[in-house]
Tab-separated table of C-alpha atoms in Angstrom:
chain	number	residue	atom	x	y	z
E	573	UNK	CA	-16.785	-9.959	2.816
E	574	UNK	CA	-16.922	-12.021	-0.489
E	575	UNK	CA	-14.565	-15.193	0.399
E	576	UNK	CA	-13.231	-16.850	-2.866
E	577	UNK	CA	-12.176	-20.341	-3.202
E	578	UNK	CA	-10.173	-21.804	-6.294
E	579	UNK	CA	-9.950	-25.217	-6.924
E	580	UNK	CA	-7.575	-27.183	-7.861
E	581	UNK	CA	-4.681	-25.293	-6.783
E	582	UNK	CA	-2.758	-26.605	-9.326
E	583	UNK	CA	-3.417	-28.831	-12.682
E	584	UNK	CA	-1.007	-30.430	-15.245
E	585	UNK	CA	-2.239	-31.149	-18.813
E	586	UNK	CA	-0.728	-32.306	-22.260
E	587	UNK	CA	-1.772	-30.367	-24.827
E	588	UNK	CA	-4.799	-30.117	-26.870
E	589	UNK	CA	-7.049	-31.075	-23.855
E	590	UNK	CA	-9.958	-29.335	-22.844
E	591	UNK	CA	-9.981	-28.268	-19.683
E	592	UNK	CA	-11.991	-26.290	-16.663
E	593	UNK	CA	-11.148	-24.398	-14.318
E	594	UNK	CA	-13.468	-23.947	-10.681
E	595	UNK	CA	-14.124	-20.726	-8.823
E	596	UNK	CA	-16.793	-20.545	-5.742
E	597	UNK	CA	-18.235	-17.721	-3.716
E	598	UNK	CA	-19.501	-17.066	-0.943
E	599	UNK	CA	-22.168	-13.861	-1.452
E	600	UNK	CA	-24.834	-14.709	-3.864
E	601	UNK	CA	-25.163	-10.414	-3.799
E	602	UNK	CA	-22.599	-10.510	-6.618
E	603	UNK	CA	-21.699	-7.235	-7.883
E	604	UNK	CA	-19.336	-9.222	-11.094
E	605	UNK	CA	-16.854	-11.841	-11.193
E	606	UNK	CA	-13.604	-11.502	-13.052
E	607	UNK	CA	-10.964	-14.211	-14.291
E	608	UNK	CA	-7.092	-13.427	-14.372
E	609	UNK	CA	-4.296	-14.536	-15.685
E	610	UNK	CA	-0.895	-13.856	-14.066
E	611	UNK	CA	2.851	-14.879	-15.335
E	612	UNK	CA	5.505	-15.320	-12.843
E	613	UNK	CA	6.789	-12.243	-11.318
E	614	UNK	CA	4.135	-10.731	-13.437
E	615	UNK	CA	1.038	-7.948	-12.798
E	616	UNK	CA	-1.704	-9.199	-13.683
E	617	UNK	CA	-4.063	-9.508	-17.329
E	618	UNK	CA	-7.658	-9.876	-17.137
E	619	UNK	CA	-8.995	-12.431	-19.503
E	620	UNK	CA	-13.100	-12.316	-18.959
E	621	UNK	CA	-15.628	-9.922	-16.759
E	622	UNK	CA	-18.898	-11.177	-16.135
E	623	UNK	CA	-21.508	-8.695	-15.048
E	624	UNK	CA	-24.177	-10.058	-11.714
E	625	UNK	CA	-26.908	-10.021	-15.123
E	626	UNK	CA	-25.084	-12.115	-17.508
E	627	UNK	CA	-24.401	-16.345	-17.123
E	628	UNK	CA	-21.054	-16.008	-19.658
E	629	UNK	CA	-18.688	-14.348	-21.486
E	630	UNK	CA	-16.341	-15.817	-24.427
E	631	UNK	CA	-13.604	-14.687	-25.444
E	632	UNK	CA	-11.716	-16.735	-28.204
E	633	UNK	CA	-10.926	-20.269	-26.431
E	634	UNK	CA	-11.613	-18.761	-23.060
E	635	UNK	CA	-15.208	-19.311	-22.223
E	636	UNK	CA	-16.448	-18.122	-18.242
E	637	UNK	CA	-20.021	-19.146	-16.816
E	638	UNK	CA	-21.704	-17.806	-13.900
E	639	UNK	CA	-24.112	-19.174	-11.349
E	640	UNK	CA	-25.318	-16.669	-8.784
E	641	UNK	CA	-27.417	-19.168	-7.151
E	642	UNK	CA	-24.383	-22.036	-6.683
E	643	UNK	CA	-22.058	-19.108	-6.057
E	644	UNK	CA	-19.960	-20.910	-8.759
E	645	UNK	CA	-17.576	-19.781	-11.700
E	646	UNK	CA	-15.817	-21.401	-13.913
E	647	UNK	CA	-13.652	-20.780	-16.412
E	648	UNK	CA	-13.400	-23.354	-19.833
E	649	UNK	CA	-10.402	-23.294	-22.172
E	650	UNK	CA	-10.185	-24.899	-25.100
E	651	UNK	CA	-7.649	-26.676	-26.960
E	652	UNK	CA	-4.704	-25.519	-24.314
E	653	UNK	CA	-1.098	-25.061	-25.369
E	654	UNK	CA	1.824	-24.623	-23.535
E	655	UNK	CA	1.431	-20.736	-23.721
E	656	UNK	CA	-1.629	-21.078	-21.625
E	657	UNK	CA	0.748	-22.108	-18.534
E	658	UNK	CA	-0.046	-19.328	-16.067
E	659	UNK	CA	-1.436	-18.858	-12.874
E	660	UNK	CA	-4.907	-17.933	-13.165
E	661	UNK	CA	-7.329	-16.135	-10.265
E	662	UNK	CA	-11.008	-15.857	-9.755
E	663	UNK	CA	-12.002	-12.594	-8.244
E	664	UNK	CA	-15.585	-11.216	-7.113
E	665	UNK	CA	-17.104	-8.286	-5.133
E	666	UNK	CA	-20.305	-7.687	-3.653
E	667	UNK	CA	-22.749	-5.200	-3.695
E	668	UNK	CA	-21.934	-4.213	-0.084
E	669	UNK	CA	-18.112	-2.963	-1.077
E	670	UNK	CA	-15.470	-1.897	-3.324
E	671	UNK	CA	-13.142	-4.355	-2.982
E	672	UNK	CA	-12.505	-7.467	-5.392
E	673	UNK	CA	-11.900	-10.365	-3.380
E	674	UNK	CA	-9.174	-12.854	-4.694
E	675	UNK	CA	-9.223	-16.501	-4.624
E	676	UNK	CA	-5.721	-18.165	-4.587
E	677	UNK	CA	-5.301	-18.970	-7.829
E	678	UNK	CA	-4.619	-22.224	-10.129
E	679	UNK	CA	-1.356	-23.302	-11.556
E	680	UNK	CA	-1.956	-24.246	-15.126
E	681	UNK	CA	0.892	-26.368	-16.715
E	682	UNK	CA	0.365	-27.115	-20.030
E	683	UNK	CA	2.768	-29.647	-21.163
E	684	UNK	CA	3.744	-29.930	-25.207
W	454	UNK	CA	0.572	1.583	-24.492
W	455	UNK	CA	-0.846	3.629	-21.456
W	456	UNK	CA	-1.812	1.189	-19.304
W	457	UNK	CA	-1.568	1.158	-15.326
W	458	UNK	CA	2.209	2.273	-14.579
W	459	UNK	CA	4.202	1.660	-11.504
W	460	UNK	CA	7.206	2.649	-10.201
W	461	UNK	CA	9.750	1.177	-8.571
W	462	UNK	CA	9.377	-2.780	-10.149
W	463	UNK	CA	11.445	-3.541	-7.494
W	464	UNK	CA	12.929	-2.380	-4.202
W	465	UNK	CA	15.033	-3.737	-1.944
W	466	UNK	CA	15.423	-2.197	1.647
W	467	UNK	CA	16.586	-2.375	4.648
W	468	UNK	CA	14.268	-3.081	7.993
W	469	UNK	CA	13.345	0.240	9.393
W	470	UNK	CA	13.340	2.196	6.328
W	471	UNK	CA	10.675	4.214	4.440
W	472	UNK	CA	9.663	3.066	1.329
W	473	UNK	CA	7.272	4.979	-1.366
W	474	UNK	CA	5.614	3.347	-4.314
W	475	UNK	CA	3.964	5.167	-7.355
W	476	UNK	CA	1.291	4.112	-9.487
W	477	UNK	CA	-0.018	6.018	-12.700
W	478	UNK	CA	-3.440	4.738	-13.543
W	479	UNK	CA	-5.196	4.513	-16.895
W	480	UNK	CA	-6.034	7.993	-18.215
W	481	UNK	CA	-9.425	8.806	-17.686
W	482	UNK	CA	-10.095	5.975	-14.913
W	483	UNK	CA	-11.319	7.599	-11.626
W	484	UNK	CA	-11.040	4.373	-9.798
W	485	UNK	CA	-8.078	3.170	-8.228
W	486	UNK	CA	-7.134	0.613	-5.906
W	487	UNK	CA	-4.084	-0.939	-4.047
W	488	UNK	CA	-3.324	-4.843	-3.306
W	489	UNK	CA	-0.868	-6.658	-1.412
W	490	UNK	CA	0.348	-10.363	-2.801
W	491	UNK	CA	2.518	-12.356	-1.140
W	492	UNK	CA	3.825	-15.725	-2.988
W	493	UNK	CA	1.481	-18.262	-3.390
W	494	UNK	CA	-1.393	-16.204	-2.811
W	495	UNK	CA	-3.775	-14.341	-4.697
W	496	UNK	CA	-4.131	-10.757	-4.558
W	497	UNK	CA	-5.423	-8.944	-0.974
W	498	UNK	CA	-7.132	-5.928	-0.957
W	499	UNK	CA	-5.231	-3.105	0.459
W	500	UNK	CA	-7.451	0.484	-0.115
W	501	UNK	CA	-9.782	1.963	-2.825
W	502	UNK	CA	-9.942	5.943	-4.312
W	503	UNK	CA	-12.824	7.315	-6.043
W	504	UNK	CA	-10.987	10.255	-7.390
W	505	UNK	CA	-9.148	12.043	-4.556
W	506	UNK	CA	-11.248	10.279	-1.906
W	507	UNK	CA	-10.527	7.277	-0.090
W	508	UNK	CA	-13.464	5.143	0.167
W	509	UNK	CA	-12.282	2.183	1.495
W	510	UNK	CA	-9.146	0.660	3.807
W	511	UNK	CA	-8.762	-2.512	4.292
W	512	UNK	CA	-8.048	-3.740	8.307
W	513	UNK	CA	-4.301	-4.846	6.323
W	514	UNK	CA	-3.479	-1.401	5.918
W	515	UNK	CA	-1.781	-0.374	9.620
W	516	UNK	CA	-0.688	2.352	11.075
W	517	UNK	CA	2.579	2.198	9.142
W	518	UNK	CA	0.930	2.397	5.992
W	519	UNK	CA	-0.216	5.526	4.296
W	520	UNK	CA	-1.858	5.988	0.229
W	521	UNK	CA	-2.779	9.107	-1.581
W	522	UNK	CA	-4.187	10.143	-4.700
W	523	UNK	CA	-3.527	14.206	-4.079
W	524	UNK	CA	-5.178	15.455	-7.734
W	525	UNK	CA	-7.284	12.187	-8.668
W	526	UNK	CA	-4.736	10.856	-10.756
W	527	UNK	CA	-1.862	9.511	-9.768
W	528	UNK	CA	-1.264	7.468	-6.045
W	529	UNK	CA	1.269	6.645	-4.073
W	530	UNK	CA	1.357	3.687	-0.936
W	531	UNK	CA	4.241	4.576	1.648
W	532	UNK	CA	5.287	1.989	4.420
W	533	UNK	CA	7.131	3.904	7.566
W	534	UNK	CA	9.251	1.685	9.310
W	535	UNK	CA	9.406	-1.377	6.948
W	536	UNK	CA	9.360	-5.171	8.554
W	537	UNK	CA	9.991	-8.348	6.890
W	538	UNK	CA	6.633	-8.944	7.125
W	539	UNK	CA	6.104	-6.530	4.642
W	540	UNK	CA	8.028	-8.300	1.671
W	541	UNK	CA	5.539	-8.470	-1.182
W	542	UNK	CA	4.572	-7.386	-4.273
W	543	UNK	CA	2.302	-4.182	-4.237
W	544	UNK	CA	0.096	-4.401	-7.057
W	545	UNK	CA	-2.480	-1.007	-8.254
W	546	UNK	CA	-4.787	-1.178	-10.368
W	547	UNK	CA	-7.386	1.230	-12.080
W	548	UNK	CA	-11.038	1.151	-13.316
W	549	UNK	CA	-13.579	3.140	-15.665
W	550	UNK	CA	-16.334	5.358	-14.172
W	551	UNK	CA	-18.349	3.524	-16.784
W	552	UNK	CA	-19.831	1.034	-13.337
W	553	UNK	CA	-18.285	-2.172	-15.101
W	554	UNK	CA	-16.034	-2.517	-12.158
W	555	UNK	CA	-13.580	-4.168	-14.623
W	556	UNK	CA	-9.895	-3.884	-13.213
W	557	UNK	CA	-6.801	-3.139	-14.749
W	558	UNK	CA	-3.777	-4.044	-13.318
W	559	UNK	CA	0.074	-2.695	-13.522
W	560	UNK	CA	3.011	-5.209	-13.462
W	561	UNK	CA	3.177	-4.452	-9.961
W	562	UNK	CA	6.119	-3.195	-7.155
W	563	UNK	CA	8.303	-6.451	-5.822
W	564	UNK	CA	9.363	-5.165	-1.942
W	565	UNK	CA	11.990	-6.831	0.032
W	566	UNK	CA	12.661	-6.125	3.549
W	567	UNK	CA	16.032	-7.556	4.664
């Protein structure tokens, strides 16, 4: 089973900062990775998909890298406001399953 | 919009009961899948359909818990004789045949078991 592990669990920033956001893995056998974004209470939106044959994927601020070989992600946004505050997850399957494995998520608070 | 529907939002029900959740996916998208979040957590995989077929269960999905997708579209998750335990939100989601494996998720089904 792809294991998923988020870090920090939680991160406080005024705004305007730059700031990155860490996702590992554990199977290098990486079918894609995917980075969420949920809202309290809230389903959840999917910002960036990365396919096992690409490094990144940018979309407007959001900017996600991947390293098969680390079994690292991250995820880069730029210039954060406070409307970036969200909880946002890391998810990745194998090529051995169907399932997308989860990490736990960080709590982004971006204060104004 | 017709994105990835669910139905109730939220349910609240005694320990015991039966309880049935609905999800609609994304027209067209032959994948779907179930997950289970509790607070503080992210997102555990619960089962995965392929049209009509269930491919995949997780170990998380007991005896008490049943899904279906009868015609390939639509599913449901039903939990026979709730516990406690199983206060959570039950999130679906859907995916293109197009071997992306992108998922799209629906605001999901908030259970409480009192």
């Amino acid at each position: 089973k792809q294991e998923v592990t988020q870090i920090p669990a939680a991160l406080s920033v005024p705004e305007g900062e730059n700031l990155v956001l860490n996702c590992s893995f554990t199977d290098s056998a990486i079918y894609n990775l995917q980075w969420f974004r949920q809202d309290p209470g809230k389903g959840l939106t999917s910002l960036l998909l990365i396919q096992s044959s690409q490094r990144e994927q940018t979309s407007g601020r959001l900017n996600a890298s991947l390293d098969k070989s680390s079994g690292r992600s991250t995820l880069y946004i730029a210039a954060s406001q406070p409307g970036d505050s969200a909880t946002y997850l890391c998810a990745a399957n194998s090529n051995s399953g169907y399932a997308l494995n989860f990490g736990k998520g960080t709590s982004l608070l971006v204060t104004p | 919009d017709t994105g990835v529907s669910q139905d109730p939002r939220h349910k609240i029900t005694k320990r015991g009961q039966n309880v049935t959740f609905r999800c609609d996916p994304i027209s067209e998208h032959n994948r779907l899948y179930w997950y289970r979040q509790t607070l503080g957590q992210g997102p555990e995989f619960l089962t995965y359909f392929q049209n009509e077929a269930q491919l995949e269960k997780s170990r998380l999905l007991s005896d008490r818990f049943s899904a279906e997708r009868p015609k390939g579209s639509f599913s449901t998750l039903e939990i026979q004789r709730t516990e406690q335990g199983d206060s959570a939100m039950y999130l679906c989601a859907s995916s293109p045949s197009d071997n992306t494996g992108e998922l799209f998720f629906g605001e999901g089904s908030r259970l409480t078991v009192l």
